[in-house]
């Protein structure tokens, strides 16, 4: 079954700059998306901001510019998000629920978040993956040796010698180490931990299903591409100049510096992407459209295309770009809602009873449930926030590694942190509990973790050691 799906993907998925843009939209935060929309409103005359309901991806038949445009858009529809996401239909109607009042809005203190660095983001994905101990050690060494641009580099060591060196340090077979590295390179951001620009771009090109011509240009003609020696590339590869231009445009959309978006130190202001409402015994997920520009196609330029044949080609190009942007934003919205609905379903006990009942859950659990790739789930849940009756959370918060228990169901690591917090909050301030004593108390509830793990979780919670918590009066 998996082989059949893979063959179908390789035959039907066509990567275009528009589809690359759609994928980038998926990983953007709400603020980044809003900034992009404002830029597009300035640059694309076919886009207008309106107060009406969100424009659909295609204009109504009576407003369509020309039959050839409709035919072209029908062809474009064949390569939309659905094939990239390996998703099922997301056309189910959304509940029509409005927020009741200001008391449901997140408070001011919940709108500011510290920036997550690349190593934290990769470490989270590593914990969510299915790796054995020596593979985790190797992966941690890889993450620890990434440079500011997200490349795997060690001073004084040739790129081809890095993996054998780190494999030896982690006591992992070199062949297995290469496989683990390949898995890390599929983490978000795609292409991280590459050892060269060529490898970085190749990883992205393969991930996005680009054709052999793109891969050949990356592997053999990056120098010519940088110098814009397009005729030389066309001659060497036996293809037309137009094909080289198209390939150059596609490669220009790839990310040569995977760590770019993690290099800002500016604070992030949180506005929820979705809301979770409880109505009776049911939870409903509703997209937060407040504050987002509502895009529509300009009626003026539609009529101008008919009146001015010379401007027709330019306007058609801008029309296709505008329609694709509107479609991509709408699909992004539906995808976030779909993934959030799955999270709410799987973490129902958390929403009903609180953090102590958060279940272990990894990316694969949601990916399999909604029919998407794990890397897509990682993009959807990073920098996306949900406001719930229990507070505002980043979607990735709900993914937790499991702590094994002998006689009960496994417990989520976040639930263990909460248990530690509760234990410490109930201690005698004049005789605070040591980490070892907390280990023993947790053991009474069949939670068996090491003392160093308690210390690690305590530090993550911002709680001082017992000697520094002690109060003398």
Coordinates of C-alpha atoms in Angstrom, one line a residue:
X1 CA 0.0 0.0 0.0
X2 CA 2.8 2.4 0.9
X3 CA 4.6 1.7 -2.3
X4 CA 1.5 2.4 -4.3
X5 CA 1.0 5.7 -2.6
X6 CA 4.7 6.7 -3.3
X7 CA 4.4 5.9 -6.9
X8 CA 1.3 8.0 -7.2
X9 CA 3.0 10.9 -5.6
X10 CA 6.1 10.8 -7.9
X11 CA 3.8 10.7 -11.0
X12 CA 1.4 13.5 -10.0
X13 CA 3.1 15.9 -7.7
X14 CA 4.5 18.8 -9.7
X15 CA 6.5 21.4 -7.8
X16 CA 6.0 25.0 -8.9
X17 CA 6.9 28.3 -7.3
X18 CA 3.2 28.7 -6.4
X19 CA 3.2 25.3 -4.6
X20 CA 6.4 26.2 -2.8
X21 CA 4.8 29.4 -1.7
X22 CA 1.8 27.5 -0.4
X23 CA 4.1 25.2 1.7
X24 CA 5.9 28.2 3.1
X25 CA 2.6 29.8 4.1
X26 CA 1.9 26.7 6.1
X27 CA 4.9 27.1 8.4
X28 CA 4.5 30.9 8.8
X29 CA 3.3 32.3 12.1
X30 CA 0.1 34.4 12.0
X31 CA 2.1 37.6 12.2
X32 CA 4.4 36.5 9.3
X33 CA 1.4 35.6 7.2
X34 CA -0.2 39.0 7.9
X35 CA 3.0 40.8 6.8
X36 CA 3.1 38.7 3.7
X37 CA -0.5 39.5 2.8
X38 CA 0.2 43.3 3.2
X39 CA 3.2 43.0 0.9
X40 CA 1.2 41.1 -1.7
X41 CA -1.6 43.8 -1.5
X42 CA 1.0 46.4 -2.4
X43 CA 2.7 44.4 -5.2
X44 CA -0.2 42.6 -6.9
X45 CA -2.8 45.0 -8.4
X46 CA -5.3 42.0 -8.8
X47 CA -5.6 41.8 -5.0
X48 CA -7.9 43.9 -3.0
X49 CA -8.8 44.0 0.7
X50 CA -12.5 43.9 1.3
X51 CA -14.9 43.7 4.2
X52 CA -16.9 40.9 2.7
X53 CA -16.5 37.2 3.5
X54 CA -13.3 35.5 2.4
X55 CA -13.0 35.3 -1.4
X56 CA -12.9 31.8 -2.8
X57 CA -9.9 30.7 -4.9
X58 CA -11.8 31.0 -8.2
X59 CA -14.0 33.9 -9.3
X60 CA -17.7 33.2 -10.0
X61 CA -18.4 32.1 -13.6
X62 CA -20.0 35.4 -14.6
X63 CA -17.0 37.3 -13.3
X64 CA -14.3 35.1 -14.9
X65 CA -11.8 36.9 -17.0
X66 CA -11.6 34.6 -20.0
X67 CA -12.1 30.9 -20.9
X68 CA -8.4 30.3 -21.3
X69 CA -7.8 31.6 -17.8
X70 CA -10.4 29.3 -16.4
X71 CA -8.9 26.4 -18.2
X72 CA -5.4 27.3 -16.9
X73 CA -6.7 27.5 -13.4
X74 CA -8.4 24.1 -13.7
X75 CA -5.1 22.7 -14.7
X76 CA -3.4 24.4 -11.7
X77 CA -6.0 22.9 -9.4
X78 CA -4.5 19.5 -10.2
X79 CA -1.4 20.3 -8.3
X80 CA -2.8 21.9 -5.2
X81 CA -2.1 21.3 -1.6
X82 CA -4.0 18.0 -1.4
X83 CA -1.3 16.0 -3.2
X84 CA 1.5 17.5 -1.2
X85 CA -0.3 17.0 2.2
X86 CA -1.6 13.5 1.2
X87 CA -4.7 14.8 2.8
X88 CA -8.4 13.8 2.6
X89 CA -11.2 16.3 1.9
X90 CA -11.2 19.3 4.2
X91 CA -14.5 20.7 2.8
X92 CA -16.6 19.8 5.9
X93 CA -18.6 22.8 7.1
X94 CA -17.2 24.6 10.1
X95 CA -19.4 25.2 13.2
X96 CA -20.7 28.7 13.2
X97 CA -19.7 29.8 16.6
X98 CA -18.7 33.3 17.6
X99 CA -16.7 34.1 20.7
X100 CA -19.0 35.1 23.5
X101 CA -17.2 38.0 25.1
X102 CA -13.9 39.6 26.1
X103 CA -13.5 37.2 29.0
X104 CA -12.7 34.5 26.5
X105 CA -9.8 36.4 24.9
X106 CA -6.3 35.6 26.2
X107 CA -4.9 38.0 28.7
X108 CA -2.1 40.4 28.0
X109 CA 0.4 38.2 29.8
X110 CA -0.4 35.4 27.4
X111 CA 0.4 37.4 24.3
X112 CA 4.2 37.5 24.7
X113 CA 6.4 34.5 24.0
X114 CA 10.2 34.0 24.1
X115 CA 11.7 33.0 20.8
X116 CA 12.5 29.3 20.3
X117 CA 16.0 28.6 18.9
X118 CA 16.8 26.0 16.2
X119 CA 18.3 23.5 18.7
X120 CA 15.2 23.6 20.8
X121 CA 13.0 23.1 17.8
X122 CA 15.0 20.2 16.5
X123 CA 15.3 18.7 19.9
X124 CA 11.5 18.7 20.2
X125 CA 11.2 16.8 16.9
X126 CA 13.8 14.4 18.0
X127 CA 11.9 13.6 21.2
X128 CA 8.8 13.1 19.1
X129 CA 10.5 10.6 16.8
X130 CA 11.1 6.9 17.1
X131 CA 14.8 6.7 17.9
X132 CA 16.7 4.3 20.2
X133 CA 19.2 5.6 22.7
X134 CA 22.4 5.5 20.7
X135 CA 20.6 7.1 17.7
X136 CA 19.4 9.9 20.1
X137 CA 23.0 10.5 21.3
X138 CA 24.2 10.8 17.7
X139 CA 21.3 13.1 16.8
X140 CA 22.0 15.3 19.8
X141 CA 25.7 15.6 18.6
X142 CA 24.5 16.6 15.1
X143 CA 22.2 19.3 16.5
X144 CA 24.9 20.5 18.8
X145 CA 27.3 21.0 15.8
X146 CA 25.1 23.1 13.6
X147 CA 26.3 26.5 12.6
X148 CA 24.3 29.7 12.5
X149 CA 22.8 28.8 9.1
X150 CA 21.8 25.3 10.1
X151 CA 24.6 23.4 8.4
X152 CA 26.5 20.5 10.0
X153 CA 30.1 21.7 10.2
X154 CA 33.0 21.0 12.6
X155 CA 36.1 23.1 12.4
X156 CA 39.1 21.2 11.1
X157 CA 37.1 18.2 10.0
X158 CA 36.2 17.5 6.3
X159 CA 32.5 17.2 5.6
X160 CA 32.8 13.5 4.6
X161 CA 34.4 12.7 7.9
X162 CA 31.9 14.4 10.2
X163 CA 29.4 11.5 10.4
X164 CA 32.0 8.8 11.1
X165 CA 33.4 11.0 13.8
X166 CA 30.1 11.7 15.5
X167 CA 29.0 8.0 15.0
X168 CA 32.1 6.9 16.9
X169 CA 31.4 9.3 19.8
X170 CA 27.9 8.0 20.1
X171 CA 28.8 4.3 19.6
X172 CA 26.6 4.1 16.6
X173 CA 27.3 2.2 13.4
X174 CA 28.3 4.6 10.6
X175 CA 25.7 3.3 8.2
X176 CA 23.0 3.7 10.8
X177 CA 24.3 7.2 11.6
X178 CA 23.9 8.2 7.9
X179 CA 20.3 7.0 8.1
X180 CA 19.7 9.0 11.3
X181 CA 21.2 12.1 9.7
X182 CA 18.9 11.7 6.7
X183 CA 16.0 11.6 9.0
X184 CA 17.1 14.8 10.8
X185 CA 17.5 16.5 7.4
X186 CA 13.8 15.9 6.9
X187 CA 12.9 17.7 10.2
X188 CA 11.5 21.2 10.0
X189 CA 13.2 23.2 8.5
X190 CA 13.8 20.9 5.6
X191 CA 17.5 20.7 4.7
X192 CA 18.8 21.4 8.1
X193 CA 22.1 19.5 9.0
X194 CA 23.2 19.4 5.4
X195 CA 27.0 19.5 4.9
X196 CA 27.0 21.7 1.9
X197 CA 24.8 24.0 -0.1
X198 CA 24.4 21.4 -2.8
X199 CA 23.2 18.8 -0.2
X200 CA 20.9 21.3 1.4
X201 CA 19.1 22.2 -1.9
X202 CA 19.1 18.6 -3.0
X203 CA 17.3 17.5 0.2
X204 CA 14.6 20.2 -0.4
X205 CA 14.2 19.4 -4.1
X206 CA 13.7 15.7 -3.4
X207 CA 11.4 16.4 -0.5
X208 CA 9.2 18.6 -2.7
X209 CA 9.1 16.1 -5.5
X210 CA 11.0 18.2 -8.1
X211 CA 12.0 16.6 -11.4
X212 CA 15.4 15.3 -12.5
X213 CA 16.3 18.5 -14.4
X214 CA 16.2 20.5 -11.1
X215 CA 18.3 17.9 -9.4
X216 CA 20.9 17.9 -12.2
X217 CA 21.2 21.6 -12.2
X218 CA 21.8 21.6 -8.4
X219 CA 24.3 18.8 -8.5
X220 CA 26.3 19.9 -11.6
X221 CA 25.7 23.5 -12.4
X222 CA 25.2 25.6 -9.2
X223 CA 28.2 27.7 -10.1
X224 CA 26.8 28.4 -13.6
X225 CA 23.4 29.1 -12.0
X226 CA 24.9 31.6 -9.6
X227 CA 26.7 33.4 -12.5
X228 CA 23.5 33.2 -14.6
X229 CA 25.2 31.3 -17.4
X230 CA 21.9 29.9 -18.5
X231 CA 22.9 29.1 -22.1
X232 CA 25.8 27.0 -20.9
X233 CA 23.5 25.0 -18.6
X234 CA 21.0 24.5 -21.4
X235 CA 23.8 23.2 -23.7
X236 CA 25.3 20.9 -21.1
X237 CA 21.9 19.4 -20.2
X238 CA 20.4 19.3 -23.7
X239 CA 17.4 21.3 -22.7
X240 CA 15.8 24.6 -23.8
X241 CA 16.7 28.0 -22.4
X242 CA 13.1 28.4 -21.2
X243 CA 13.4 25.2 -19.2
X244 CA 16.6 26.5 -17.5
X245 CA 14.8 29.8 -16.7
X246 CA 12.0 27.8 -15.1
X247 CA 14.4 25.7 -13.1
X248 CA 16.3 28.8 -11.9
X249 CA 13.1 30.3 -10.7
X250 CA 12.2 27.1 -8.8
X251 CA 15.7 26.8 -7.2
X252 CA 15.6 30.5 -6.2
X253 CA 12.5 29.6 -4.0
X254 CA 14.5 27.0 -2.0
X255 CA 16.0 28.0 1.3
X256 CA 19.9 28.1 1.3
X257 CA 20.0 29.0 5.0
X258 CA 17.6 26.6 6.8
X259 CA 18.1 28.4 10.2
X260 CA 17.2 31.8 8.8
X261 CA 13.8 32.1 10.6
X262 CA 15.3 31.2 14.0
X263 CA 17.9 34.0 13.9
X264 CA 15.6 36.8 15.2
X265 CA 15.8 37.8 18.8
X266 CA 12.7 40.0 18.7
X267 CA 9.8 39.0 21.1
X268 CA 6.9 37.2 19.5
X269 CA 3.4 38.5 20.2
X270 CA 0.9 35.7 20.3
X271 CA -2.5 35.9 18.7
X272 CA -4.3 32.5 18.6
X273 CA -4.7 30.9 15.2
X274 CA -7.7 28.9 16.4
X275 CA -10.1 28.8 19.3
X276 CA -11.5 25.7 21.0
X277 CA -15.0 26.2 22.4
X278 CA -16.9 23.9 24.6
X279 CA -20.6 23.6 24.0
X280 CA -22.2 21.1 26.3
X281 CA -20.1 18.0 26.1
X282 CA -18.6 18.8 22.7
X283 CA -15.5 20.8 21.7
X284 CA -15.5 22.8 18.5
X285 CA -12.4 24.2 16.7
X286 CA -12.9 27.6 15.0
X287 CA -10.3 29.5 13.0
X288 CA -9.5 33.0 14.3
X289 CA -10.1 35.3 11.3
X290 CA -10.1 38.5 13.3
X291 CA -7.5 41.0 12.2
X292 CA -6.5 39.1 9.0
X293 CA -7.1 41.0 5.7
X294 CA -9.9 39.5 3.6
X295 CA -8.6 39.2 0.1
X296 CA -10.6 39.3 -3.1
X297 CA -9.9 39.7 -6.8
X298 CA -10.0 43.2 -8.2
X299 CA -13.1 43.7 -10.4
X300 CA -11.4 46.8 -12.1
X301 CA -8.5 44.8 -13.5
X302 CA -10.8 42.0 -14.6
X303 CA -12.6 44.4 -16.9
X304 CA -9.3 46.1 -17.9
X305 CA -8.1 42.8 -19.3
X306 CA -11.0 42.7 -21.7
X307 CA -10.6 46.4 -22.7
X308 CA -6.8 46.3 -23.2
X309 CA -5.4 43.2 -25.0
X310 CA -1.8 44.4 -24.6
X311 CA -2.1 44.2 -20.8
X312 CA -3.9 40.8 -20.9
X313 CA -0.8 38.6 -20.4
X314 CA 0.4 40.7 -17.4
X315 CA -3.0 40.7 -15.8
X316 CA -3.5 37.0 -16.4
X317 CA -0.2 36.3 -14.6
X318 CA -1.1 38.5 -11.7
X319 CA -4.6 36.9 -11.6
X320 CA -3.2 33.4 -11.3
X321 CA -0.8 34.6 -8.6
X322 CA -3.7 36.2 -6.6
X323 CA -6.0 33.2 -6.9
X324 CA -3.2 30.9 -5.8
X325 CA -2.5 33.0 -2.8
X326 CA -6.1 33.1 -1.8
X327 CA -6.4 29.4 -2.3
X328 CA -3.2 28.7 -0.3
X329 CA -4.3 30.9 2.7
X330 CA -7.7 29.1 2.7
X331 CA -6.0 25.7 2.6
X332 CA -3.6 26.7 5.4
X333 CA -6.6 27.7 7.5
X334 CA -8.4 24.4 6.9
X335 CA -5.3 22.4 7.6
X336 CA -4.6 24.1 10.9
X337 CA -8.2 23.5 11.9
X338 CA -8.1 19.9 10.8
X339 CA -4.9 19.1 12.8
X340 CA -6.3 21.0 15.9
X341 CA -9.5 18.9 15.8
X342 CA -7.4 15.8 15.8
X343 CA -5.3 17.0 18.7
X344 CA -8.5 17.9 20.7
X345 CA -9.9 14.4 20.0
X346 CA -6.7 12.6 21.1
X347 CA -6.2 14.8 24.1
X348 CA -9.8 14.9 25.3
X349 CA -8.9 14.1 28.9
X350 CA -6.6 17.1 29.0
X351 CA -9.4 19.4 28.0
X352 CA -11.9 17.7 30.4
X353 CA -9.7 17.3 33.4
X354 CA -6.5 19.3 33.1
X355 CA -2.8 19.0 32.5
X356 CA -2.3 15.9 34.7
X357 CA -4.3 14.0 32.1
X358 CA -2.2 15.0 29.1
X359 CA -1.4 11.8 27.1
X360 CA 1.8 10.9 25.4
X361 CA 1.5 11.7 21.7
X362 CA 4.1 12.0 18.9
X363 CA 3.9 13.5 15.5
X364 CA 3.2 10.2 13.8
X365 CA 0.0 9.7 15.9
X366 CA -1.6 12.8 14.3
X367 CA 0.0 12.3 10.9
X368 CA -1.5 8.9 10.5
X369 CA -4.9 10.1 11.8
X370 CA -5.2 12.9 9.3
X371 CA -3.3 11.4 6.4
X372 CA -0.4 13.9 6.3
X373 CA 3.4 13.5 6.5
X374 CA 5.1 14.0 9.9
X375 CA 7.1 17.0 8.6
X376 CA 3.8 18.6 7.6
X377 CA 2.4 18.2 11.1
X378 CA 5.6 19.7 12.5
X379 CA 5.1 22.8 10.2
X380 CA 1.4 23.1 11.2
X381 CA 2.0 22.9 14.9
X382 CA 5.1 25.2 15.1
X383 CA 4.4 28.9 15.8
X384 CA 0.6 28.2 15.7
X385 CA -1.4 28.9 18.9
X386 CA -4.8 27.7 20.2
X387 CA -6.9 29.5 22.8
X388 CA -8.8 26.9 24.9
X389 CA -10.9 27.0 28.1
X390 CA -7.7 25.9 29.8
X391 CA -5.5 28.7 28.4
X392 CA -3.5 29.5 25.3
X393 CA -1.0 27.0 24.1
X394 CA 1.3 26.4 21.1
X395 CA 0.0 23.4 19.2
X396 CA 3.2 21.6 19.6
X397 CA 2.7 21.7 23.4
X398 CA 0.3 18.8 23.1
X399 CA 3.0 16.5 21.7
X400 CA 4.8 14.7 24.6
X401 CA 7.2 11.8 25.0
X402 CA 6.0 8.9 27.1
X403 CA 7.2 8.0 30.6
X404 CA 6.8 4.3 31.0
X405 CA 4.8 2.9 34.0
X406 CA 4.7 -0.8 35.0
X407 CA 1.1 -1.1 36.2
X408 CA -0.7 1.9 34.6
X409 CA -0.9 3.6 31.2
X410 CA 2.2 5.6 30.1
X411 CA 2.2 9.2 31.2
X412 CA 3.2 12.3 29.3
X413 CA 6.4 14.1 30.2
X414 CA 4.4 17.4 30.7
X415 CA 2.1 15.6 33.1
X416 CA 5.2 14.5 35.1
X417 CA 6.4 18.1 35.2
X418 CA 3.0 19.2 36.5
X419 CA 3.2 16.4 39.1
X420 CA 6.6 17.7 40.3
X421 CA 5.3 21.2 40.4
X422 CA 2.3 20.1 42.6
X423 CA 4.6 18.1 44.9
X424 CA 6.9 21.1 45.5
X425 CA 4.0 23.6 45.9
X426 CA 2.7 21.4 48.8
X427 CA 6.0 21.0 50.6
X428 CA 7.0 22.5 53.9
X429 CA 9.0 25.6 53.0
X430 CA 11.2 25.1 56.1
X431 CA 12.0 21.6 55.0
X432 CA 11.9 21.5 51.1
X433 CA 12.0 18.2 49.4
X434 CA 15.2 17.0 47.7
X435 CA 15.1 15.8 44.1
X436 CA 15.7 12.2 45.4
X437 CA 12.7 12.5 47.7
X438 CA 10.6 13.7 44.8
X439 CA 11.7 10.6 42.9
X440 CA 10.4 8.5 45.7
X441 CA 7.1 10.3 45.9
X442 CA 6.6 9.9 42.1
X443 CA 7.4 6.2 42.4
X444 CA 4.5 5.8 44.7
X445 CA 2.3 6.7 41.7
X446 CA 4.2 4.3 39.5
X447 CA 6.2 7.1 37.8
X448 CA 9.8 5.9 37.7
X449 CA 12.3 8.5 36.6
X450 CA 15.9 9.2 37.5
X451 CA 16.9 12.0 40.0
X452 CA 18.7 13.8 37.2
X453 CA 15.4 13.8 35.2
X454 CA 13.6 15.4 38.2
X455 CA 16.4 18.0 38.4
X456 CA 16.0 18.7 34.6
X457 CA 12.2 19.1 34.8
X458 CA 12.5 21.3 37.9
X459 CA 14.9 23.6 36.1
X460 CA 12.6 23.7 33.1
X461 CA 9.8 24.8 35.4
X462 CA 12.1 27.6 36.8
X463 CA 12.1 26.0 40.3
X464 CA 15.2 26.3 42.5
X465 CA 17.0 23.4 44.2
X466 CA 15.9 22.4 47.7
X467 CA 18.8 24.2 49.3
X468 CA 17.8 27.5 47.7
X469 CA 14.1 27.0 48.3
X470 CA 14.5 26.7 52.1
X471 CA 13.0 29.4 54.2
X472 CA 14.2 30.0 57.7
X473 CA 11.5 32.3 59.0

